[in-house]
Amino acid sequence: MEFTIEAIETPALTKAQLADLLFEQIGLNKREAKDMVEAFFDLIAARLIEGEDVKISGFGNFQIRVKAPRPGRNPRTGEHIPIGERRVATFHASAKLKEQIHGVPEAAHEPPVAWTVGADAQ
């Protein structure tokens, strides 16, 4: 199933636009589409809050990483301020998504052909 997003005018894809796409292209009613999008993102957020990784095949992985405490500085006053340990969400695109973004065909990942130069090559 392929979705088309020609009608989207803003540079960012919003949850409301996703719900509209589900309504227009799948046939869900608007309320079901909105609820499905909300449930999807709520589920991802809940898993990340619990410290679990979220892997979406063909798209990428969301992970929680703990950043170590470090020294910081207030740029306005120059005062040194300690920055405590914190959890951050990270996203790593899958190889398939990277290929789609960069337009690299799958064949480009094949090992290179070995060329040999020997007595026969003249």
C-alpha positions as CSV (number, residue, x, y, z in Angstrom):
1,M,0.0,0.0,0.0
2,E,1.4,3.4,-1.0
3,F,0.4,6.7,0.4
4,T,0.6,10.0,-1.5
5,I,1.2,13.2,0.3
6,E,1.0,15.8,-2.5
7,A,-1.7,17.8,-0.7
8,I,0.7,18.6,2.2
9,E,1.8,22.3,2.0
10,T,3.9,22.6,5.1
11,P,7.5,21.4,5.4
12,A,6.6,19.3,8.5
13,L,4.3,16.3,8.6
14,T,1.8,16.8,11.5
15,K,-0.3,14.3,13.3
16,A,-3.4,16.0,11.9
17,Q,-2.1,15.5,8.4
18,L,-1.4,11.8,9.1
19,A,-5.0,11.4,10.3
20,D,-6.2,13.1,7.2
21,L,-4.2,10.7,5.0
22,L,-5.7,7.7,6.9
23,F,-9.2,9.2,6.3
24,E,-8.6,10.0,2.6
25,Q,-6.6,7.0,1.5
26,I,-7.7,4.1,3.8
27,G,-11.3,5.2,4.4
28,L,-11.3,5.4,8.2
29,N,-13.6,8.0,9.6
30,K,-12.0,11.1,10.9
31,R,-12.4,10.2,14.5
32,E,-10.9,6.7,14.0
33,A,-8.0,8.1,12.0
34,K,-7.2,10.7,14.7
35,D,-7.5,8.1,17.5
36,M,-5.2,5.7,15.6
37,V,-2.5,8.3,15.1
38,E,-2.7,9.3,18.7
39,A,-2.6,5.7,19.9
40,F,0.5,5.0,17.7
41,F,2.5,7.9,19.2
42,D,1.2,7.3,22.7
43,L,2.5,3.7,22.4
44,I,5.9,4.7,21.2
45,A,6.2,7.4,24.0
46,A,5.1,4.9,26.7
47,R,7.7,2.3,25.6
48,L,10.4,4.9,25.6
49,I,9.4,6.2,29.0
50,E,9.7,2.6,30.3
51,G,13.2,2.5,28.9
52,E,12.4,0.1,26.0
53,D,13.7,0.4,22.5
54,V,11.1,0.9,19.7
55,K,12.0,-0.7,16.4
56,I,10.0,-0.1,13.3
57,S,11.1,-2.4,10.5
58,G,12.2,-0.6,7.4
59,F,12.1,2.8,9.2
60,G,14.4,2.9,12.2
61,N,14.9,2.6,15.9
62,F,14.0,4.9,18.7
63,Q,16.1,4.5,21.9
64,I,16.6,6.1,25.3
65,R,20.1,7.0,26.1
66,V,21.4,8.3,29.4
67,K,23.8,11.3,29.1
68,A,26.4,11.6,31.8
69,P,26.6,14.7,33.9
70,R,29.0,17.3,32.6
71,P,30.1,20.9,33.4
72,G,28.3,23.6,31.6
73,R,28.4,27.4,31.4
74,N,25.7,30.1,31.3
75,P,26.5,31.9,28.0
76,R,25.1,35.2,29.3
77,T,27.1,35.4,32.6
78,G,29.9,33.0,32.0
79,E,29.0,31.3,35.3
80,H,30.0,27.6,35.5
81,I,26.9,25.4,36.1
82,P,26.8,21.6,36.5
83,I,24.5,19.8,34.0
84,G,23.1,16.7,35.6
85,E,22.5,13.3,34.2
86,R,19.6,13.1,31.8
87,R,17.7,10.7,29.5
88,V,17.4,11.6,25.9
89,A,15.5,10.0,23.0
90,T,17.5,9.1,19.9
91,F,16.5,7.9,16.5
92,H,18.6,5.9,14.1
93,A,17.3,5.4,10.6
94,S,17.3,1.9,9.1
95,A,19.5,1.0,6.2
96,K,16.3,0.8,4.0
97,L,15.3,4.4,4.9
98,K,18.8,5.7,4.4
99,E,18.8,4.2,0.9
100,Q,15.5,5.8,0.1
101,I,16.7,9.2,1.4
102,H,20.0,9.0,-0.5
103,G,18.6,7.3,-3.6
104,V,21.2,4.6,-3.3
105,P,20.1,1.4,-5.1
106,E,20.4,-1.9,-3.2
107,A,23.0,-3.2,-5.7
108,A,25.4,-0.5,-4.5
109,H,25.8,-2.5,-1.3
110,E,27.1,-5.6,-3.0
111,P,30.8,-6.2,-2.5
112,P,33.1,-4.8,-5.2
113,V,34.3,-7.1,-8.0
114,A,37.8,-8.2,-7.4
115,W,40.2,-7.2,-10.2
116,T,43.4,-9.1,-10.6
117,V,46.4,-8.1,-12.7
118,G,48.6,-11.0,-13.6
119,A,50.5,-12.5,-16.4
120,D,47.3,-12.8,-18.5
121,A,46.6,-9.1,-18.4
122,Q,48.6,-7.5,-21.3
